[in-house]
Short mmCIF file of C-alpha atoms in Angstrom, two decimals:
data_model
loop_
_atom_site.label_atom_id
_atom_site.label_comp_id
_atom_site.label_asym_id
_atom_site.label_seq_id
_atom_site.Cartn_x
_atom_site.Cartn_y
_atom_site.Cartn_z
CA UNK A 1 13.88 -25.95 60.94
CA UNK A 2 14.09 -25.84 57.36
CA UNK A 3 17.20 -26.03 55.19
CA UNK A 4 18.44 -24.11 52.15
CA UNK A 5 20.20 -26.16 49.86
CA UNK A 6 20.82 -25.96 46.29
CA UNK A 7 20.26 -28.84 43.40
CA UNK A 8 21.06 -29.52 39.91
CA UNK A 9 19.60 -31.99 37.98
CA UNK A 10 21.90 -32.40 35.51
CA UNK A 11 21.46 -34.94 32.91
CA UNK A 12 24.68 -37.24 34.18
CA UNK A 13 24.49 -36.27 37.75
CA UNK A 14 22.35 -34.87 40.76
CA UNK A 15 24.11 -32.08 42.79
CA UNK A 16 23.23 -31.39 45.98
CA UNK A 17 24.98 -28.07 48.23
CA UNK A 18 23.59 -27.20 51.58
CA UNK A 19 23.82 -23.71 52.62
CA UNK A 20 26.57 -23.89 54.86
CA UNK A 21 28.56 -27.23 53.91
CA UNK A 22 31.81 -27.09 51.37
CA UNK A 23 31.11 -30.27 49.80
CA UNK A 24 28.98 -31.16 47.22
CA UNK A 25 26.79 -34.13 47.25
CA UNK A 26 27.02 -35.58 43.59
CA UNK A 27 24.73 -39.01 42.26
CA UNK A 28 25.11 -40.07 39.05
CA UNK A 29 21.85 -38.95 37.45
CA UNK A 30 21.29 -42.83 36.36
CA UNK A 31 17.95 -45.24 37.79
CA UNK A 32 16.89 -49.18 37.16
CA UNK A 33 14.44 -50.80 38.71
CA UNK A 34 15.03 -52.28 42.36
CA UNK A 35 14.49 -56.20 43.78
CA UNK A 36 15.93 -58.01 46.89
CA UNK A 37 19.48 -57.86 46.28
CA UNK A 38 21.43 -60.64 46.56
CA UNK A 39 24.22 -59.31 49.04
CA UNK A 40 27.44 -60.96 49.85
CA UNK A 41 29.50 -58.27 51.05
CA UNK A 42 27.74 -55.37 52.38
CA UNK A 43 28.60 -51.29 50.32
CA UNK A 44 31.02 -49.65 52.57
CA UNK A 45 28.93 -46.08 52.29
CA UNK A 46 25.30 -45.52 51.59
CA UNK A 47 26.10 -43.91 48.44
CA UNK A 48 27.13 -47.11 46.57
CA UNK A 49 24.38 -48.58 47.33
CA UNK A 50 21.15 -46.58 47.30
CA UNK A 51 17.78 -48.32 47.35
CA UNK A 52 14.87 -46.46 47.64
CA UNK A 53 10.83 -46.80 47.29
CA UNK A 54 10.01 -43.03 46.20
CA UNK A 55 6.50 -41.64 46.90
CA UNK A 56 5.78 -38.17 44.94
CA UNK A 57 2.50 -36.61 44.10
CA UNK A 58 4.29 -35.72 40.92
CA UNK A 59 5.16 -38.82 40.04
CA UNK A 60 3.42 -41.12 37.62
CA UNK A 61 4.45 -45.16 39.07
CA UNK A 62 4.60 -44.38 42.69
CA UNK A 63 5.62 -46.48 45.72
CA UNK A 64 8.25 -48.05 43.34
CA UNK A 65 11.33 -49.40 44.35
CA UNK A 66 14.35 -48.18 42.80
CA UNK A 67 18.37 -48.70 42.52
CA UNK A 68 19.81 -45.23 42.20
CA UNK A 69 23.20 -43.70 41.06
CA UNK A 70 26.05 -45.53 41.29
CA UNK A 71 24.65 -49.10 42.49
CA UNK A 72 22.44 -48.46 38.85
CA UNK A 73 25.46 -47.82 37.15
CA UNK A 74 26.67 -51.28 36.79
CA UNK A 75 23.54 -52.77 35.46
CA UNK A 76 22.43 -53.35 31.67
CA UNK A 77 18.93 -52.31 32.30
CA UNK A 78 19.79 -48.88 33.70
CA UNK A 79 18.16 -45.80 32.61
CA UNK A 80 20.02 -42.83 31.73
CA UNK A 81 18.45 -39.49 30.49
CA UNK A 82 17.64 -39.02 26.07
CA UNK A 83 18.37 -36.04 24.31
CA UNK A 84 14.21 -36.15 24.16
CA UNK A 85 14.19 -35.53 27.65
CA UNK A 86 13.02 -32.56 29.57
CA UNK A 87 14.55 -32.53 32.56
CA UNK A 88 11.64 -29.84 34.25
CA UNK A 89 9.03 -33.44 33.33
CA UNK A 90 11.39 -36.72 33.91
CA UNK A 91 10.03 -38.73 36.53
CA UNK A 92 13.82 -40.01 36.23
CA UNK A 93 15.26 -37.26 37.85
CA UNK A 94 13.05 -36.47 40.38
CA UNK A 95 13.38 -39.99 41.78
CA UNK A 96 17.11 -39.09 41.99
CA UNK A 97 16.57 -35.66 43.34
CA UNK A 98 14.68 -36.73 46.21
CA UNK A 99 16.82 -39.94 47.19
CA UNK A 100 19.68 -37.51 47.25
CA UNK A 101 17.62 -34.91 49.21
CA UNK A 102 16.47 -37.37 51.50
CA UNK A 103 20.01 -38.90 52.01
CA UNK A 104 21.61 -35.65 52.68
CA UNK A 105 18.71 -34.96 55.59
CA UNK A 106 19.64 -37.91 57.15
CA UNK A 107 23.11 -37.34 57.02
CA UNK A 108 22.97 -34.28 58.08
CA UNK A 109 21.62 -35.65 61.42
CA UNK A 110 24.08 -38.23 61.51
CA UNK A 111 21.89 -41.60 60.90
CA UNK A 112 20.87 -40.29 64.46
CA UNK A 113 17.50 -41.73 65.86
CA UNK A 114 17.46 -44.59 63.49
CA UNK A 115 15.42 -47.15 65.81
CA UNK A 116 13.40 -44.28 67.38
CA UNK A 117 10.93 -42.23 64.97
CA UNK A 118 8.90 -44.64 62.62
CA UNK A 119 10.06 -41.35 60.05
CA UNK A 120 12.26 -38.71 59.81
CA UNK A 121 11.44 -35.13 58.24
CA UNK A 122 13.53 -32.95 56.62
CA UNK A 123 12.05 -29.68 54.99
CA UNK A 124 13.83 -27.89 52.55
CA UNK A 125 14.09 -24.32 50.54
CA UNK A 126 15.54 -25.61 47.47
CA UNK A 127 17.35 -23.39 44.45
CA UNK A 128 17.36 -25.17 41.17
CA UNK A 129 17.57 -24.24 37.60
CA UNK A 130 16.55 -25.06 33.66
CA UNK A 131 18.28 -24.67 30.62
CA UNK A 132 17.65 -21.84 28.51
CA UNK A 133 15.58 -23.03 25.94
CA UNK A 134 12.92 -24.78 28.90
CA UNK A 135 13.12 -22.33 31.25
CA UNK A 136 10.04 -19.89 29.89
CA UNK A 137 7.65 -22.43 29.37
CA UNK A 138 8.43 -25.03 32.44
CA UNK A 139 9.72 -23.23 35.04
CA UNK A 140 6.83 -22.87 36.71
CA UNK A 141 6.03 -26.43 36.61
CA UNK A 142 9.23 -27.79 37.45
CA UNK A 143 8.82 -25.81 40.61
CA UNK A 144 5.59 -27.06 41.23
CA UNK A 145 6.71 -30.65 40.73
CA UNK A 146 9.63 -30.35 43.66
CA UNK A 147 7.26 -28.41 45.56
CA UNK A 148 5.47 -30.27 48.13
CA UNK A 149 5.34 -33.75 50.51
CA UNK A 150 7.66 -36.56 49.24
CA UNK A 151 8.23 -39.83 50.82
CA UNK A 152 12.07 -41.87 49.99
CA UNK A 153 12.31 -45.26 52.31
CA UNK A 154 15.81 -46.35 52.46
CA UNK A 155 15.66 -50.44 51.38
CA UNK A 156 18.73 -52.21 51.69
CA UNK A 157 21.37 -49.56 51.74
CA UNK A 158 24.15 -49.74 54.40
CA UNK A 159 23.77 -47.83 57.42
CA UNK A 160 19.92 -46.39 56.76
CA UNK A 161 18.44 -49.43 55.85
CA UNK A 162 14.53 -49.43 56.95
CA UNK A 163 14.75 -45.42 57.21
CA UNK A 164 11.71 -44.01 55.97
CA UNK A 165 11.55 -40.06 54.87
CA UNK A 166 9.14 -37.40 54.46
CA UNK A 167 11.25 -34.44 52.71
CA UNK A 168 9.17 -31.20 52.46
CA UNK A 169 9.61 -28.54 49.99
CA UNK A 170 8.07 -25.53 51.16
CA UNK A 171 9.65 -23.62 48.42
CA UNK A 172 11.18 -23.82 45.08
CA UNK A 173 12.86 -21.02 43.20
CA UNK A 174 13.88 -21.90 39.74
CA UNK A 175 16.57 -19.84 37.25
CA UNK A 176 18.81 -20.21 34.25
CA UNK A 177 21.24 -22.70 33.84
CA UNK A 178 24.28 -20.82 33.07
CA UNK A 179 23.09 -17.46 35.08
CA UNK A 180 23.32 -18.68 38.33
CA UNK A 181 27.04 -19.70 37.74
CA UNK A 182 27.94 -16.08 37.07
CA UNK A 183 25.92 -14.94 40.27
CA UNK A 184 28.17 -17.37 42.55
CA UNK A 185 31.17 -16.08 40.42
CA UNK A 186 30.14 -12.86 41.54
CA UNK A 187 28.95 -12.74 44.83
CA UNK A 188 30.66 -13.91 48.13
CA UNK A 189 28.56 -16.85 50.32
CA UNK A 190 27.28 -13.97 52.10
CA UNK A 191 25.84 -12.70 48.53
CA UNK A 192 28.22 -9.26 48.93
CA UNK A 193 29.92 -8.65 45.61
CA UNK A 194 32.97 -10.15 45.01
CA UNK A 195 33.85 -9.70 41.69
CA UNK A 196 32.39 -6.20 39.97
CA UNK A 197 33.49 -6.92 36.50
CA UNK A 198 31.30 -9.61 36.31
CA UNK A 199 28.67 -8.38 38.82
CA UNK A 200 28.17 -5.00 36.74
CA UNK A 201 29.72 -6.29 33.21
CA UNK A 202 28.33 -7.95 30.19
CA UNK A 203 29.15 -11.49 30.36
CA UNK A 204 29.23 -14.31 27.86
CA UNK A 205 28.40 -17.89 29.20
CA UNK A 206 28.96 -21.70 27.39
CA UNK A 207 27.65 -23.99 29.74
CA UNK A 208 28.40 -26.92 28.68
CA UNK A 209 25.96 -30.27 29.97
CA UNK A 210 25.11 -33.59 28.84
CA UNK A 211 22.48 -33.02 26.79
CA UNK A 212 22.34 -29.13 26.38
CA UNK A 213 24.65 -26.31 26.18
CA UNK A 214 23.68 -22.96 26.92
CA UNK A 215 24.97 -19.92 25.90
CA UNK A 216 23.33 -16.75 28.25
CA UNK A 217 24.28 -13.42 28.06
CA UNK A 218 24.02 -11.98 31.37
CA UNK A 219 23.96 -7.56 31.82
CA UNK A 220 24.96 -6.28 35.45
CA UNK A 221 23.27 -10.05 36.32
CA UNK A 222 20.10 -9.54 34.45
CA UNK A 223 19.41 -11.93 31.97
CA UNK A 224 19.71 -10.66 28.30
CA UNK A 225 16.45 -11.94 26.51
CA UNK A 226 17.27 -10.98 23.39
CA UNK A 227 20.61 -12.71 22.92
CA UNK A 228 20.76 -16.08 25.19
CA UNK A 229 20.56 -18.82 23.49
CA UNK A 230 20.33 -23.03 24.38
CA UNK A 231 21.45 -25.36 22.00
CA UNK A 232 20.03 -29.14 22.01
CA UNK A 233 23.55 -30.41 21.90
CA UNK A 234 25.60 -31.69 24.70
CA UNK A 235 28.82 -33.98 25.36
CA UNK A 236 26.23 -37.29 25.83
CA UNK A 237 26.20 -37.46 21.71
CA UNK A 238 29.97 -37.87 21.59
CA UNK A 239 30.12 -40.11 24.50
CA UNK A 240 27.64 -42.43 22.99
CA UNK A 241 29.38 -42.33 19.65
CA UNK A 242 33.07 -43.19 21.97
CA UNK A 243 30.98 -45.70 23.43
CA UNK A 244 30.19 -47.50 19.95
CA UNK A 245 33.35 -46.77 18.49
CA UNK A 246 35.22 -48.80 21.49
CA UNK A 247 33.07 -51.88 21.26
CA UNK A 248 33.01 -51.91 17.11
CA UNK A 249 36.75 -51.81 17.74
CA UNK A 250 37.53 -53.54 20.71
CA UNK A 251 34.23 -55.06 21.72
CA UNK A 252 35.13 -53.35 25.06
CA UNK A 253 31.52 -52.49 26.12
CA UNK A 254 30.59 -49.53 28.59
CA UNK A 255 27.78 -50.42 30.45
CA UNK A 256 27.17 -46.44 30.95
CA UNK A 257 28.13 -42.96 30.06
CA UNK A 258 28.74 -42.62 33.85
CA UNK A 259 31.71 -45.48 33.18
CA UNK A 260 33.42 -43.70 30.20
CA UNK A 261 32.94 -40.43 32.00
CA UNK A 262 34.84 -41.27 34.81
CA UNK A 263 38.00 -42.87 32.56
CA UNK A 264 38.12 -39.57 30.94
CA UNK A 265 38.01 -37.40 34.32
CA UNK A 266 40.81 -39.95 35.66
CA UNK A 267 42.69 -39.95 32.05
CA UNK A 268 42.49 -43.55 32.20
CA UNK A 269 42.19 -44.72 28.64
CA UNK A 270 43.26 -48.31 28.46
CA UNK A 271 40.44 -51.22 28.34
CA UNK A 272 41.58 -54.48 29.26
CA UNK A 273 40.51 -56.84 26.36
CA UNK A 274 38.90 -60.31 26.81
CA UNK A 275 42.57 -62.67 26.35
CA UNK A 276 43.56 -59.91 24.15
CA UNK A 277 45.50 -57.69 26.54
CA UNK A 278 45.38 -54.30 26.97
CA UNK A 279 44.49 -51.53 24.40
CA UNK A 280 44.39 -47.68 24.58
CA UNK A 281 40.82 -45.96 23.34
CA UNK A 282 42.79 -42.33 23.68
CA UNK A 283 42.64 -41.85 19.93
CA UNK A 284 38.62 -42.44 19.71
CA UNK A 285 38.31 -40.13 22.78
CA UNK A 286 40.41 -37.19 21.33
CA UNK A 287 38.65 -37.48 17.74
CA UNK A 288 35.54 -37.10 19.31
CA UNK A 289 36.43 -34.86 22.05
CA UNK A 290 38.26 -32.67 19.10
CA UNK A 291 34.85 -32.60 17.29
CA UNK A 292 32.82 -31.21 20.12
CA UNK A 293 35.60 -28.49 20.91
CA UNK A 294 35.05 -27.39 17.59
CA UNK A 295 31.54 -26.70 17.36
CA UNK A 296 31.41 -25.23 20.71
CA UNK A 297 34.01 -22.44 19.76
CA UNK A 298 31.92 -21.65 16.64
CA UNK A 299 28.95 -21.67 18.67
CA UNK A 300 31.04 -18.94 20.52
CA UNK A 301 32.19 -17.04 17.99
CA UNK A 302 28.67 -16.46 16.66
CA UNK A 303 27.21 -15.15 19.45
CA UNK A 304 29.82 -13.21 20.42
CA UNK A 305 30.06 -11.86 16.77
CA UNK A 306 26.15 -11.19 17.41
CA UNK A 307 26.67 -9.24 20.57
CA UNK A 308 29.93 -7.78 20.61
CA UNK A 309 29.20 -6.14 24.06
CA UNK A 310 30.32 -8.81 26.01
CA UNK A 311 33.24 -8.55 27.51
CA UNK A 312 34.48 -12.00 28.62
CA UNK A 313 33.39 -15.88 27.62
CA UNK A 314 33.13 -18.32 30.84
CA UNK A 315 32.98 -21.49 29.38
CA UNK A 316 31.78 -24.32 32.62
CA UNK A 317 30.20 -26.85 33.19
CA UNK A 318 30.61 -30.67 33.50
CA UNK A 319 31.36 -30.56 29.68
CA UNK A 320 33.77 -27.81 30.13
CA UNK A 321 36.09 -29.24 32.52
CA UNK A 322 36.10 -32.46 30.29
CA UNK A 323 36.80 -30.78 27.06
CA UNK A 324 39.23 -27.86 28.57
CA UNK A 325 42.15 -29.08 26.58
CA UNK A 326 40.37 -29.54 23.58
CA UNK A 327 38.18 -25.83 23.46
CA UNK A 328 41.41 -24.08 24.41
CA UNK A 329 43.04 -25.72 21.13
CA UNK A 330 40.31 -25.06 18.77
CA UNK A 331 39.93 -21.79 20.43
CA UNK A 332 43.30 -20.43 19.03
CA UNK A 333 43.79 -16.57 19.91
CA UNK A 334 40.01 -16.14 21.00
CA UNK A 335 40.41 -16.04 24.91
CA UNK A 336 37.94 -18.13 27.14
CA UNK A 337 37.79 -18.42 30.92
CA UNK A 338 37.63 -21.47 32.64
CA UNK A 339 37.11 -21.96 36.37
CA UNK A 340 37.97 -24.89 38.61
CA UNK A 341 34.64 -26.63 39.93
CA UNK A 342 33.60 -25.61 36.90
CA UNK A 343 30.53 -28.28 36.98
CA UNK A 344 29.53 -27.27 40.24
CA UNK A 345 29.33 -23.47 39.06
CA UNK A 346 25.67 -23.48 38.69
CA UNK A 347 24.51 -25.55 42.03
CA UNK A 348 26.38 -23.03 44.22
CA UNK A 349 24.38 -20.17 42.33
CA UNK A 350 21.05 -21.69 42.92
CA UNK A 351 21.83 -22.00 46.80
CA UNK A 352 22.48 -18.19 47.01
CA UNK A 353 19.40 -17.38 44.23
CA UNK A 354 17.47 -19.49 47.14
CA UNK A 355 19.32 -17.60 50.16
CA UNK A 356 18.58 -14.09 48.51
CA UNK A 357 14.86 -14.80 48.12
CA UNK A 358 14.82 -15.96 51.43
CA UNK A 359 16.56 -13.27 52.89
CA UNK A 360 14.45 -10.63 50.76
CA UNK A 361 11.26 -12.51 52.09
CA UNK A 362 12.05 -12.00 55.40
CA UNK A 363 13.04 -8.80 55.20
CA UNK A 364 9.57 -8.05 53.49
CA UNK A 365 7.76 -9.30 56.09
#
């Protein structure tokens, strides 16, 4: 039995939705390459510690072994996606993709039948999407890439160690980053309307990521061709510049954007310095922060002075809920809408784009 899930490769983190389960499965989108760990004290769950050798036709260095997410996090030779990047092509994130696809089949069984089967299968419908600006000329690969046979054995993380997995992709359907978050704004699980203003209105969406931000223009939930838009700008730039602000000033050193990005989600802004004490790195964050507000509202207010049709803004995304505080200030009397989850907005729309196809398939045949 196949499942339907949903998945966003995102340029800081994998999400993962099954159809069916509330919680999100979320791995930082981060990779460095894997050796015989030295272990002293063994991860208390899987997902601290994932070590994988990833097989993938579309793959160029295959049968590799890999540390992935948060176990990759910590290290100085991890690999975290460039602005130069394209997501639809990075070996990168497909490695992450599939560990996480292969570690929620397994869970979903339980870590049943570990000594039994010399491999477990899970198959898979999957949802997905691309920015704006990549979706016309790669969606078609990017499907093709997740499409497929793909192999993940589990190395030496806790609980599936020695678990090998074939995941199977019988399908991929691929939309816009940005789009699908208005269709799961708009649409119950069971894909009946829930909300008509937005399922029948003209509606205006920032979505903000690490290394893009898209701006679609979505009509009774077609896309708009003429005015979306994708912009090659994303909250990663003012990390990194945080990042090297902090250690020119402190020579506090983040070994990650993951690391800084979860300080600011806690609000957690003092460092402890080497025999220094303690110091606060609130003031870099809010400069920066302040910065990226303001060029998102004027992105904004362009379009929106371009197509004055719309009738609401959603601004979401993983950017969005970190610079909430700042967009609303720069934003003055313009209104914006925000919405809780907001970086799990677009996951939950690919697992009902996949569901509908699905549903219309079978009710074609």
């Amino acid at each position: 039995m196949y499942k339907i899930a949903g998945i966003d490769l995102g340029n800081d983190s994998i999400k993962l939705v099954l159809d069916g389960a509330q919680d999100a499965l979320v791995i930082p989108n981060i990779v460095s390459t894997g050796y015989d760990r030295h272990i002293l004290q063994e991860e208390d769950s899987p997902l601290k510690a994932l070590d994988v050798v990833v097989y993938s036709p579309a793959l160029s260095q295959n049968n590799k072994r890999w540390f992935v997410g948060t176990l990759a996090t910590e290290l100085e030779d991890s690999l975290e996606l460039e602005e130069t990047d394209n997501k639809a092509l990075s070996d990168q994130s497909l490695i992450v993709a599939l560990t996480a696809l292969a570690y929620q089949g397994l869970v979903s069984q339980s870590y049943a039948g570990g000594g039994l089967s010399p491999m477990d299968e899970v198959e898979y419908v999957l949802g997905t999407g691309l920015p704006v600006r990549t979706f016309a000329r790669f969606h078609e690969a990017f499907e093709k890439r997740l499409t497929g046979e793909h192999e993940v054995t589990f190395m030496s993380t806790p609980q599936l160690r020695g678990r090998r997995v074939k995941v199977r992709v019988t399908r991929t359907v691929c939309s816009i980053e940005g789009a699908a978050a208005v269709f799961n704004l708009a649409t119950h699980d069971n894909l009946q309307v829930r909300d008509d203003e937005i399922y029948s209105g003209c509606i205006g969406v920032c979505e903000i990521g690490a290394l893009t931000t898209d701006l679609p223009v979505i009509r009774r939930m077609g896309i708009d061709n003429h005015f979306s838009y994708g912009e090659q700008l994303g909250i990663a730039t003012y990390l990194d510049s945080i990042i090297r602000d902090v250690e020119d000033v402190y020579g506090y050193s983040f070994p990650t954007r993951a690391k800084l990005v979860q300080r600011v989600k806690n609000r957690d802004f003092v460092i402890q310095r080497i025999g220094e004490g303690q110091a606060s790195i609130q003031g870099i964050v809010d400069q920066y922060f302040s910065r990226a507000a303001q060029r998102i509202v004027e992105l904004i207010r362009k379009r929106w002075k371009k197509c004055p049709d719309i009738q609401c803004y959603y601004v979401i995304g993983g950017g969005a809920a970190a610079l909430k505080s700042y967009i609303l200030e720069a934003a003055g009397t313009m209104r914006l809408r925000f919405v809780s989850e907001s970086e799990l907005q677009n996951v939950r729309g690919y697992l009902k784009v996949a569901k509908s196809r699905v549903t219309q398939a079978s009710h074609a045949g």
